[in-house]
Coordinates of C-alpha atoms in Angstrom, one line a residue:
Chain A
M1 CA 80.0 86.0 98.0
S2 CA 78.6 87.4 101.2
D3 CA 77.5 90.9 101.9
R4 CA 80.4 91.2 104.3
Y5 CA 82.8 90.3 101.4
I6 CA 81.3 92.9 99.1
A7 CA 81.5 95.5 101.9
W8 CA 85.1 94.5 102.6
I9 CA 86.1 94.8 98.9
E10 CA 84.5 98.2 98.7
A11 CA 86.3 99.3 101.9
M12 CA 89.6 97.9 100.5
N13 CA 89.2 99.7 97.2
K14 CA 88.4 103.0 99.0
Q15 CA 91.3 102.6 101.4
E16 CA 93.8 101.7 98.7
S17 CA 92.7 104.6 96.5
M18 CA 93.1 107.1 99.4
F19 CA 96.4 105.5 100.3
V20 CA 97.8 106.0 96.8
V21 CA 96.7 109.6 96.7
V22 CA 98.3 110.4 100.1
A23 CA 101.5 108.4 99.2
L24 CA 101.7 110.3 95.9
G25 CA 101.4 113.5 97.8
G26 CA 104.4 112.5 99.8
V27 CA 106.3 111.5 96.7
A28 CA 105.5 114.9 95.1
L29 CA 106.7 116.8 98.1
G30 CA 109.9 114.8 98.2
A31 CA 110.4 115.2 94.4
A32 CA 109.9 119.0 94.7
W33 CA 112.6 119.0 97.4
C34 CA 115.0 117.1 95.1
L35 CA 114.2 119.2 92.0
R36 CA 115.5 122.4 93.8
S37 CA 119.0 121.3 92.9
F38 CA 118.1 121.9 89.2
V39 CA 116.9 125.5 89.8
W40 CA 119.6 128.1 90.0
M41 CA 119.2 130.7 92.8
P42 CA 121.5 132.9 94.8
E43 CA 122.8 131.2 98.0
P44 CA 120.9 133.3 100.5
V45 CA 117.7 132.7 98.6
R46 CA 118.5 128.9 98.4
R47 CA 119.0 128.9 102.2
F48 CA 115.8 130.8 102.8
S49 CA 113.9 128.5 100.4
E50 CA 115.3 125.5 102.2
R51 CA 114.2 126.7 105.6
A52 CA 110.8 127.8 104.3
Y53 CA 110.4 124.3 102.8
L54 CA 111.2 122.6 106.1
V55 CA 109.0 124.8 108.2
G56 CA 106.2 124.5 105.6
G57 CA 106.7 120.7 105.6
I58 CA 106.4 120.5 109.3
S59 CA 103.4 122.8 109.3
I60 CA 101.6 120.8 106.7
W61 CA 102.4 117.7 108.6
I62 CA 101.0 119.0 111.9
L63 CA 98.0 120.6 110.2
T64 CA 97.2 117.2 108.6
I65 CA 97.2 115.6 112.0
L66 CA 95.0 118.3 113.5
Y67 CA 92.6 118.1 110.5
T68 CA 92.3 114.3 110.9
V69 CA 91.7 114.5 114.6
R70 CA 89.0 117.0 114.0
A71 CA 87.5 114.9 111.2
L72 CA 87.4 111.9 113.5
Chain B
M1 CA 134.0 106.0 117.3
K2 CA 133.7 107.5 120.8
M3 CA 130.0 108.1 120.3
K4 CA 129.5 104.5 118.9
R5 CA 130.9 103.1 122.2
F6 CA 127.9 104.5 124.0
V7 CA 125.2 104.6 121.3
L8 CA 125.5 101.0 120.2
P9 CA 125.0 99.5 123.7
A10 CA 122.1 102.0 124.2
I11 CA 120.5 100.7 121.0
Y12 CA 120.8 97.0 122.1
I13 CA 119.4 97.9 125.6
L14 CA 116.5 99.7 124.1
A15 CA 115.9 96.9 121.5
A16 CA 116.0 94.3 124.2
A17 CA 113.7 96.2 126.6
L18 CA 111.1 96.9 123.9
R19 CA 111.1 93.2 122.8
I20 CA 111.3 91.4 126.1
T21 CA 108.8 93.5 128.1
Q22 CA 106.0 92.9 125.6
A23 CA 106.5 89.1 125.3
G24 CA 104.0 88.3 128.0
A25 CA 101.8 91.4 127.8
S26 CA 98.8 90.1 125.9
P27 CA 96.9 86.9 125.3
Y28 CA 97.4 84.9 122.1
W29 CA 95.6 86.0 119.0
Y30 CA 94.4 83.5 116.4
D31 CA 97.7 82.7 114.6
E32 CA 99.5 82.4 117.9
A33 CA 96.8 80.2 119.4
Y34 CA 97.2 77.9 116.4
T35 CA 101.0 77.7 117.1
V36 CA 100.2 76.7 120.7
M37 CA 97.6 74.1 119.7
V38 CA 100.0 72.5 117.2
S39 CA 102.9 72.6 119.7
R40 CA 100.8 70.7 122.3
L41 CA 100.4 67.7 119.9
P42 CA 102.5 64.6 119.9
L43 CA 105.3 65.1 117.3
G44 CA 103.7 62.7 114.7
Q45 CA 100.4 64.5 114.9
L46 CA 102.2 67.8 114.6
F47 CA 103.4 66.8 111.2
A48 CA 100.0 65.6 110.2
A49 CA 98.6 69.0 111.1
L50 CA 101.4 70.8 109.2
Y51 CA 100.9 68.7 106.0
G52 CA 97.5 70.2 105.7
D53 CA 98.6 73.7 106.5
V54 CA 100.7 76.2 104.5
H55 CA 103.9 76.5 106.6
P56 CA 107.0 74.4 106.7
P57 CA 107.8 72.7 110.1
L58 CA 111.0 74.2 111.5
Y59 CA 109.4 76.9 113.7
Y60 CA 106.7 74.5 115.0
V61 CA 109.4 71.9 115.9
I62 CA 111.2 74.6 117.9
T63 CA 107.9 75.7 119.7
W64 CA 107.1 72.0 120.2
L65 CA 110.4 71.5 122.1
I66 CA 109.8 74.7 124.1
S67 CA 106.2 73.7 124.9
H68 CA 107.1 70.2 126.0
T69 CA 110.0 71.4 128.2
M70 CA 109.0 74.9 129.5
G71 CA 105.3 75.0 129.1
D72 CA 103.3 77.2 126.7
S73 CA 102.8 80.5 128.6
E74 CA 102.8 83.6 126.4
I75 CA 106.2 84.8 127.6
V76 CA 107.8 81.5 127.0
M77 CA 106.3 80.9 123.6
R78 CA 107.1 84.4 122.4
M79 CA 110.6 84.5 123.7
P80 CA 112.2 82.9 120.6
S81 CA 110.8 85.7 118.4
A82 CA 111.9 88.4 120.9
L83 CA 115.5 87.0 121.0
L84 CA 115.7 86.4 117.3
S85 CA 114.4 89.9 116.6
L86 CA 117.1 91.2 118.9
A87 CA 119.7 89.1 117.1
S88 CA 118.5 90.7 113.9
V89 CA 119.5 94.1 115.2
W90 CA 123.0 92.7 115.7
L91 CA 122.9 91.0 112.3
T92 CA 121.9 94.3 110.7
G93 CA 125.2 95.7 111.9
R94 CA 127.1 92.7 110.5
L95 CA 125.2 92.8 107.2
G96 CA 125.7 96.6 106.9
R97 CA 129.4 96.4 107.4
A98 CA 129.7 93.4 105.0
L99 CA 127.8 95.4 102.3
G100 CA 130.2 98.3 102.7
W101 CA 128.1 100.9 104.5
D102 CA 129.9 103.4 106.7
A103 CA 129.8 103.2 110.5
A104 CA 127.3 106.0 111.0
A105 CA 124.9 104.5 108.4
V106 CA 125.1 101.0 110.1
L107 CA 124.5 102.5 113.5
A108 CA 121.5 104.5 112.3
G109 CA 120.2 101.4 110.5
Q110 CA 120.5 99.4 113.8
G111 CA 118.7 102.2 115.6
I112 CA 115.8 102.1 113.1
M113 CA 115.6 98.3 113.5
A114 CA 115.6 98.6 117.3
I115 CA 112.4 100.8 117.3
S116 CA 110.7 99.7 114.1
P117 CA 107.0 99.1 114.8
F118 CA 107.0 96.3 112.1
Q119 CA 109.9 94.5 113.8
L120 CA 108.4 95.0 117.3
F121 CA 105.1 93.4 116.2
F122 CA 106.8 90.2 115.0
A123 CA 109.2 90.2 118.0
G124 CA 106.1 89.9 120.2
E125 CA 104.4 87.2 118.2
A126 CA 104.6 83.4 118.6
R127 CA 105.0 82.9 114.9
M128 CA 107.9 82.2 112.6
Y129 CA 108.6 85.6 111.0
A130 CA 111.5 86.7 113.3
L131 CA 113.1 83.3 112.7
L132 CA 112.7 83.6 109.0
Q133 CA 114.3 87.1 109.0
A134 CA 117.2 86.0 111.1
L135 CA 117.9 82.9 109.0
L136 CA 117.7 84.9 105.7
M137 CA 120.1 87.5 107.1
V138 CA 122.5 84.7 108.1
A139 CA 122.2 83.3 104.5
A140 CA 122.9 86.8 103.0
L141 CA 125.8 87.4 105.4
G142 CA 127.3 84.0 104.4
V143 CA 127.0 84.8 100.7
I144 CA 128.5 88.3 101.0
E145 CA 131.3 87.2 103.3
R146 CA 131.8 84.0 101.2
R147 CA 131.3 81.8 104.2
W148 CA 129.4 79.2 102.2
W149 CA 128.6 76.8 105.1
L150 CA 126.9 79.7 106.9
A151 CA 125.0 80.6 103.7
G152 CA 123.9 77.0 103.3
L153 CA 122.8 76.7 106.9
G154 CA 120.8 79.9 106.8
A155 CA 119.2 79.0 103.5
L156 CA 118.2 75.5 104.6
G157 CA 116.7 76.8 107.8
A158 CA 114.8 79.6 106.0
L159 CA 113.4 77.1 103.5
Y160 CA 112.1 75.0 106.4
T161 CA 110.7 78.0 108.1
H162 CA 108.6 79.9 105.5
N163 CA 107.8 79.5 101.9
Y164 CA 108.9 83.1 101.3
A165 CA 112.5 81.9 101.5
L166 CA 111.9 80.7 98.0
I167 CA 111.5 84.4 96.9
Y168 CA 114.5 85.6 99.0
L169 CA 117.1 83.0 98.1
P170 CA 117.4 83.9 94.4
V171 CA 117.7 87.5 95.4
I172 CA 120.5 86.7 97.9
G173 CA 122.2 84.6 95.1
M174 CA 121.9 87.5 92.7
V175 CA 123.5 89.8 95.3
G176 CA 126.5 87.4 95.8
L177 CA 126.9 86.7 92.1
P178 CA 129.2 89.6 91.0
C179 CA 131.6 88.9 93.9
A180 CA 131.5 85.1 93.3
L181 CA 132.3 85.6 89.6
R182 CA 135.2 87.9 90.4
G183 CA 136.6 85.4 93.0
K184 CA 135.9 82.5 90.7
S185 CA 133.7 80.9 93.4
F186 CA 130.5 80.7 91.4
L187 CA 130.2 76.9 92.0
R188 CA 130.5 77.4 95.7
L189 CA 127.8 80.1 95.6
A190 CA 125.6 77.8 93.6
A191 CA 126.2 74.9 96.0
S192 CA 125.6 77.0 99.1
L193 CA 122.1 77.9 97.9
G194 CA 121.4 75.0 95.6
L195 CA 122.2 72.2 98.1
P196 CA 119.7 73.6 100.7
V197 CA 117.1 73.6 98.0
L198 CA 117.8 69.9 97.3
G199 CA 117.6 69.3 101.1
W200 CA 114.2 71.1 101.1
L201 CA 112.8 69.1 98.2
P202 CA 111.1 66.5 100.5
W203 CA 109.0 69.3 102.0
G204 CA 108.7 70.9 98.5
S205 CA 106.5 67.9 97.5
V206 CA 104.3 68.6 100.5
L207 CA 104.2 72.3 99.5
L208 CA 102.9 71.4 96.0
G209 CA 99.9 69.7 97.6
Q210 CA 99.4 72.7 100.0
M211 CA 99.3 75.2 97.2
G212 CA 95.7 74.4 96.5
T213 CA 94.8 75.8 99.9
V214 CA 96.6 79.2 99.4
S215 CA 93.5 81.0 98.3
G216 CA 93.7 84.5 99.6
G217 CA 92.4 86.0 102.8
Y218 CA 92.9 89.1 105.0
W219 CA 96.6 88.4 105.0
I220 CA 97.2 88.3 101.2
S221 CA 97.6 91.8 99.8
R222 CA 96.4 92.7 96.3
P223 CA 99.1 93.4 93.8
T224 CA 97.8 96.9 93.1
A225 CA 99.6 100.3 93.5
G226 CA 97.8 100.8 96.8
G227 CA 98.6 97.3 98.0
V228 CA 102.3 97.7 97.2
A229 CA 102.4 101.2 98.7
E230 CA 100.8 99.9 101.9
I231 CA 103.4 97.1 102.2
L232 CA 106.2 99.7 101.8
Y233 CA 104.6 101.7 104.6
Y234 CA 104.3 98.6 106.8
L235 CA 107.9 97.7 106.3
F236 CA 109.0 101.1 107.9
L237 CA 106.2 102.1 110.2
G238 CA 104.3 98.9 110.9
F239 CA 100.5 98.6 110.9
S240 CA 99.6 99.9 114.4
Q241 CA 99.4 103.6 113.5
S242 CA 96.6 105.6 115.0
T243 CA 94.0 106.8 112.4
W244 CA 94.8 110.4 113.2
M245 CA 98.5 110.0 112.5
F246 CA 98.2 107.7 109.4
T247 CA 97.9 110.4 106.7
A248 CA 100.6 112.6 108.0
A249 CA 102.9 109.6 108.6
T250 CA 102.3 108.4 105.0
V251 CA 103.1 111.8 103.5
A252 CA 106.3 112.0 105.6
L253 CA 107.4 108.5 104.8
F254 CA 106.9 108.6 101.1
G255 CA 108.4 112.1 100.9
A256 CA 111.5 110.8 102.8
F257 CA 111.5 107.7 100.6
T258 CA 111.7 109.8 97.4
V259 CA 114.5 112.0 98.7
M260 CA 116.4 109.0 100.0
I261 CA 116.3 107.2 96.6
W262 CA 117.3 110.4 94.9
R263 CA 120.3 110.8 97.2
L264 CA 121.3 107.2 96.7
A265 CA 121.2 107.5 93.0
A266 CA 123.3 110.7 93.2
V267 CA 125.9 109.6 95.7
R268 CA 125.9 105.8 94.9
P269 CA 127.5 104.8 98.2
S270 CA 129.2 101.4 98.5
G271 CA 126.7 98.5 98.6
W272 CA 123.7 100.6 97.7
V273 CA 122.6 98.4 94.8
A274 CA 123.0 95.1 96.7
T275 CA 121.1 96.6 99.7
L276 CA 118.2 98.0 97.7
T277 CA 118.1 94.7 95.8
I278 CA 117.6 92.8 99.1
G279 CA 115.1 95.5 100.3
L280 CA 112.9 95.8 97.2
L281 CA 113.4 92.9 94.8
P282 CA 111.5 90.3 96.9
L283 CA 108.5 92.6 96.9
A284 CA 108.8 93.0 93.1
L285 CA 109.0 89.2 92.7
A286 CA 106.0 88.6 95.0
V287 CA 104.0 91.1 93.0
A288 CA 105.1 89.5 89.7
A289 CA 104.2 86.0 91.0
S290 CA 100.8 87.4 92.1
F291 CA 100.1 88.5 88.5
A292 CA 101.6 85.5 86.8
W293 CA 100.4 82.8 89.0
K294 CA 98.1 83.3 92.0
P295 CA 97.8 85.9 94.9
V296 CA 100.9 85.4 97.1
L297 CA 101.7 88.9 98.2
L298 CA 102.1 88.5 101.9
F299 CA 103.5 91.5 103.7
R300 CA 104.6 89.5 106.7
G301 CA 106.8 87.3 104.5
L302 CA 108.7 90.4 103.4
I303 CA 110.0 91.0 106.9
A304 CA 113.6 90.2 105.8
S305 CA 113.5 93.4 103.7
T306 CA 113.3 95.6 106.7
P307 CA 117.0 95.4 107.7
A308 CA 118.2 96.3 104.2
L309 CA 115.7 99.2 104.0
S310 CA 116.7 100.3 107.5
L311 CA 120.4 100.5 106.4
V312 CA 119.5 102.6 103.4
M313 CA 117.3 104.9 105.5
G314 CA 120.0 105.0 108.2
W315 CA 122.6 106.1 105.6
W316 CA 120.3 108.9 104.4
L317 CA 119.5 110.1 107.9
S318 CA 123.1 109.9 109.1
R319 CA 124.3 112.2 106.2
M320 CA 121.8 114.9 106.8
R321 CA 122.6 118.4 108.0
S322 CA 121.5 119.1 111.6
S323 CA 118.4 121.2 110.6
H324 CA 117.2 118.5 108.2
K325 CA 117.8 115.8 110.9
I326 CA 115.5 117.7 113.3
T327 CA 112.8 117.9 110.6
A328 CA 113.2 114.2 109.8
A329 CA 113.2 113.3 113.5
L330 CA 110.1 115.4 114.2
M331 CA 108.2 113.7 111.3
L332 CA 109.5 110.1 111.1
L333 CA 110.5 109.5 114.7
T334 CA 107.3 110.8 116.0
A335 CA 105.3 108.6 113.6
S336 CA 107.4 105.6 114.5
V337 CA 107.2 106.2 118.3
L338 CA 103.5 106.8 118.2
A339 CA 103.0 103.5 116.2
V340 CA 105.0 101.7 118.9
V341 CA 103.0 103.2 121.7
N342 CA 99.8 102.3 119.9
L343 CA 101.1 98.7 119.4
Y344 CA 101.9 98.3 123.0
T345 CA 98.6 99.8 124.3
S346 CA 96.0 98.6 121.8
N347 CA 97.4 95.1 121.0
P348 CA 96.8 93.7 124.5
K349 CA 93.3 95.4 124.6
N350 CA 92.3 93.8 121.3
N351 CA 93.4 90.3 122.3
L352 CA 91.8 90.6 125.7
S353 CA 88.2 90.6 124.4
N354 CA 88.2 86.8 124.0
T355 CA 89.6 86.4 127.5
E356 CA 86.9 88.6 129.0
A357 CA 84.2 86.6 127.2
L358 CA 85.8 83.3 128.4
G359 CA 85.7 84.7 131.9
L360 CA 81.9 85.1 131.5
V361 CA 81.5 81.6 130.1
R362 CA 83.6 80.2 133.0
A363 CA 81.4 82.1 135.5
G364 CA 78.2 80.6 134.2
Y365 CA 79.5 77.2 133.2
Q366 CA 77.7 74.1 134.5
P367 CA 78.9 70.4 134.2
G368 CA 77.4 69.0 131.0
D369 CA 77.7 72.2 129.1
V370 CA 79.5 72.2 125.8
M371 CA 80.9 75.0 123.6
I372 CA 80.1 74.9 119.9
H373 CA 81.8 77.2 117.5
A374 CA 80.1 78.3 114.3
N375 CA 83.3 77.4 112.4
S376 CA 86.9 76.7 113.0
G377 CA 88.0 80.4 113.0
S378 CA 87.3 81.1 116.7
M379 CA 88.3 77.7 118.0
P380 CA 92.1 77.9 118.5
S381 CA 91.9 81.1 120.7
W382 CA 89.3 79.5 122.9
A383 CA 90.6 76.0 123.0
V384 CA 94.1 77.1 124.1
Y385 CA 92.8 78.9 127.1
A386 CA 90.0 76.6 128.1
P387 CA 91.1 73.0 127.3
E388 CA 88.8 71.8 130.2
I389 CA 85.6 72.8 128.3
P390 CA 84.5 70.3 125.6
Q391 CA 84.6 72.3 122.4
Y392 CA 83.3 71.5 118.9
R393 CA 82.4 73.3 115.8
L394 CA 79.3 73.1 113.6
P395 CA 79.6 71.3 110.3
N396 CA 80.3 73.5 107.3
C397 CA 77.1 75.2 106.1
G398 CA 78.4 75.7 102.6
E399 CA 80.7 74.0 100.1
F400 CA 83.7 75.7 101.9
E401 CA 84.2 77.4 105.2
A402 CA 86.3 80.5 104.4
W403 CA 89.1 81.5 102.1
G404 CA 92.3 80.7 104.0
S405 CA 90.6 78.7 106.8
L406 CA 92.3 75.6 108.2
S407 CA 92.1 72.6 106.0
Q408 CA 90.0 69.6 107.0
A409 CA 93.2 67.5 107.5
T410 CA 94.7 70.1 109.9
Q411 CA 91.4 70.5 111.8
A412 CA 91.3 66.7 112.2
A413 CA 94.9 66.6 113.4
I414 CA 94.6 69.3 116.0
G415 CA 91.4 67.8 117.3
I416 CA 88.7 70.0 115.9
T417 CA 85.5 67.9 115.6
T418 CA 82.0 68.7 114.6
L419 CA 78.8 68.6 116.6
T420 CA 75.3 70.0 115.7
L421 CA 73.2 71.9 118.1
D422 CA 70.7 69.0 118.2
Q423 CA 73.4 66.6 119.2
A424 CA 74.6 68.6 122.2
P425 CA 74.1 66.8 125.5
G426 CA 73.2 69.9 127.5
R427 CA 73.4 73.7 127.3
V428 CA 75.5 75.2 124.5
W429 CA 77.8 78.1 124.7
F430 CA 77.7 79.1 121.1
V431 CA 80.7 81.1 119.8
A432 CA 80.5 82.8 116.4
S433 CA 83.2 84.6 114.6
V434 CA 82.4 85.5 111.0
G435 CA 84.2 87.9 108.6
P436 CA 84.2 88.8 104.9
M437 CA 86.1 85.6 103.9
H438 CA 83.5 83.2 105.3
H439 CA 80.9 81.6 103.1
A440 CA 77.7 83.6 102.8
C441 CA 75.7 80.8 104.5
Y442 CA 77.2 81.7 107.9
G443 CA 75.1 84.9 108.5
P444 CA 71.7 83.0 108.3
A445 CA 73.2 80.0 110.1
I446 CA 74.2 82.1 113.1
E447 CA 70.9 84.0 113.0
A448 CA 69.1 80.7 113.2
A449 CA 71.3 79.2 115.9
T450 CA 71.0 82.3 118.1
A451 CA 67.3 82.9 117.6
N452 CA 66.3 81.6 121.0
A453 CA 69.6 82.2 122.7
G454 CA 70.7 84.8 125.3
P455 CA 73.7 86.9 124.2
V456 CA 76.6 86.6 126.7
K457 CA 78.9 89.0 125.0
L458 CA 78.9 90.6 121.6
L459 CA 82.6 91.1 120.5
A460 CA 81.9 92.6 117.1
D461 CA 78.9 93.5 115.0
D462 CA 79.5 95.7 112.0
S463 CA 79.3 95.5 108.2
L464 CA 82.5 93.3 108.1
N465 CA 82.5 91.1 111.2
L466 CA 80.2 89.4 113.6
A467 CA 81.6 87.8 116.7
G468 CA 80.1 86.9 120.0
V469 CA 79.1 84.3 122.6
W470 CA 75.5 83.2 123.2
L471 CA 74.0 80.7 125.7
I472 CA 71.6 78.3 124.1
P473 CA 69.5 76.6 126.9

């Protein structure tokens, strides 16, 4: 095994771990959206929560991009 | 219906424009250069090269015919993939309707296929993946519509195109089974998929010998949670995403994926089980085979899952309320479009590095000079563009060259021969390209070879890769 191979395996492990965490974050956000149907709330509150979730989702999405650009 | 009259042609025009305009945009990369090298051989030698390789011959026979009649420029050699990928957009519509999806879902699925970064990559590559996808879609369509000759033709073609057909055909058979049992046509289903397997057996015996050479590489994913998640990401958003977009795109995609599966399970639209089976079971089988046998998880081989997954995603998107559609469009469409833009701008740049280096070699080339490659890895990309320069490779410095490298038999068939630096008749243009998969001896070997050489161009020098050109007087 070459040093390059060891470095590649280490990079792969790190990349895969990070990918799983990020993907699970997405799954959690999606699951939270789905689970709203199990929670009773008055219709105006439901509509507000929906809009808040969508606006929040887009905001998190844009902030993630901005944070990554800054980190790079 | 009225909207469909305008939207569908627009989808085809966009799909065609995206596929055809990029066909000649960049020089060949390694895999494509190998296709061109093999296609330039006499037909008998082509088969000798393929016996030692890992792919069946159908695609190479097609490119051999093209190469010997129309030349082997990038645009010509990539055109079959572009056209087959375009045909897959149409086949997605046929398949979607045959599976029972409503018109809006089918239209959205075709739209996703038209701009899918994953699809566009393979539409612009002189390799067999667009052909594999089209043939598997034909086989699936034949089974679902009970046009058995069509199923058989698609299955036989797919088996002679890529070994991943062996994973897809049982899945397609499984999808057609309930309908075949109801229509008392089980034997026809079995014959339509079984006879092609019999017809493929002569090549199957070659495959058994080749299996020893499938030993992992950059292209084989690990059957881990991360590896599987990455493949799911690739199938939707390709692998050309900018680093700054990747995290956000991943969150958006997996969030969407979760909600989509949830909605599917709740609504259970017609054809959802069959479509998800085609979309996800091949991946599950490849993972299972990687655990039970040897690493075979090849994301490119799973290209035929994209149409099915696009139909499911299309159904979900087409049923959304307007406000949700805007959110989904902002997140997923932006991620998709940016990946396409990155694919079209960075791919030519990446592939150009060899061409630039070759320009430097040509500028300084003197009669009597030879080019010696450290191993076979860099040779196809250089040999295809500079057949006039005598090119050799150094003998292996270890007991093997690299995991996944060309076999000795294939190297001999395509004309890769060895020459040591001492045997060179004059000056040597030394080309090295070494990555993690190469034997550990290559690092010291290149260091020794280039100790008294002048660097011409360093293409890569980091912890993973070393690539460059040196002039040894």
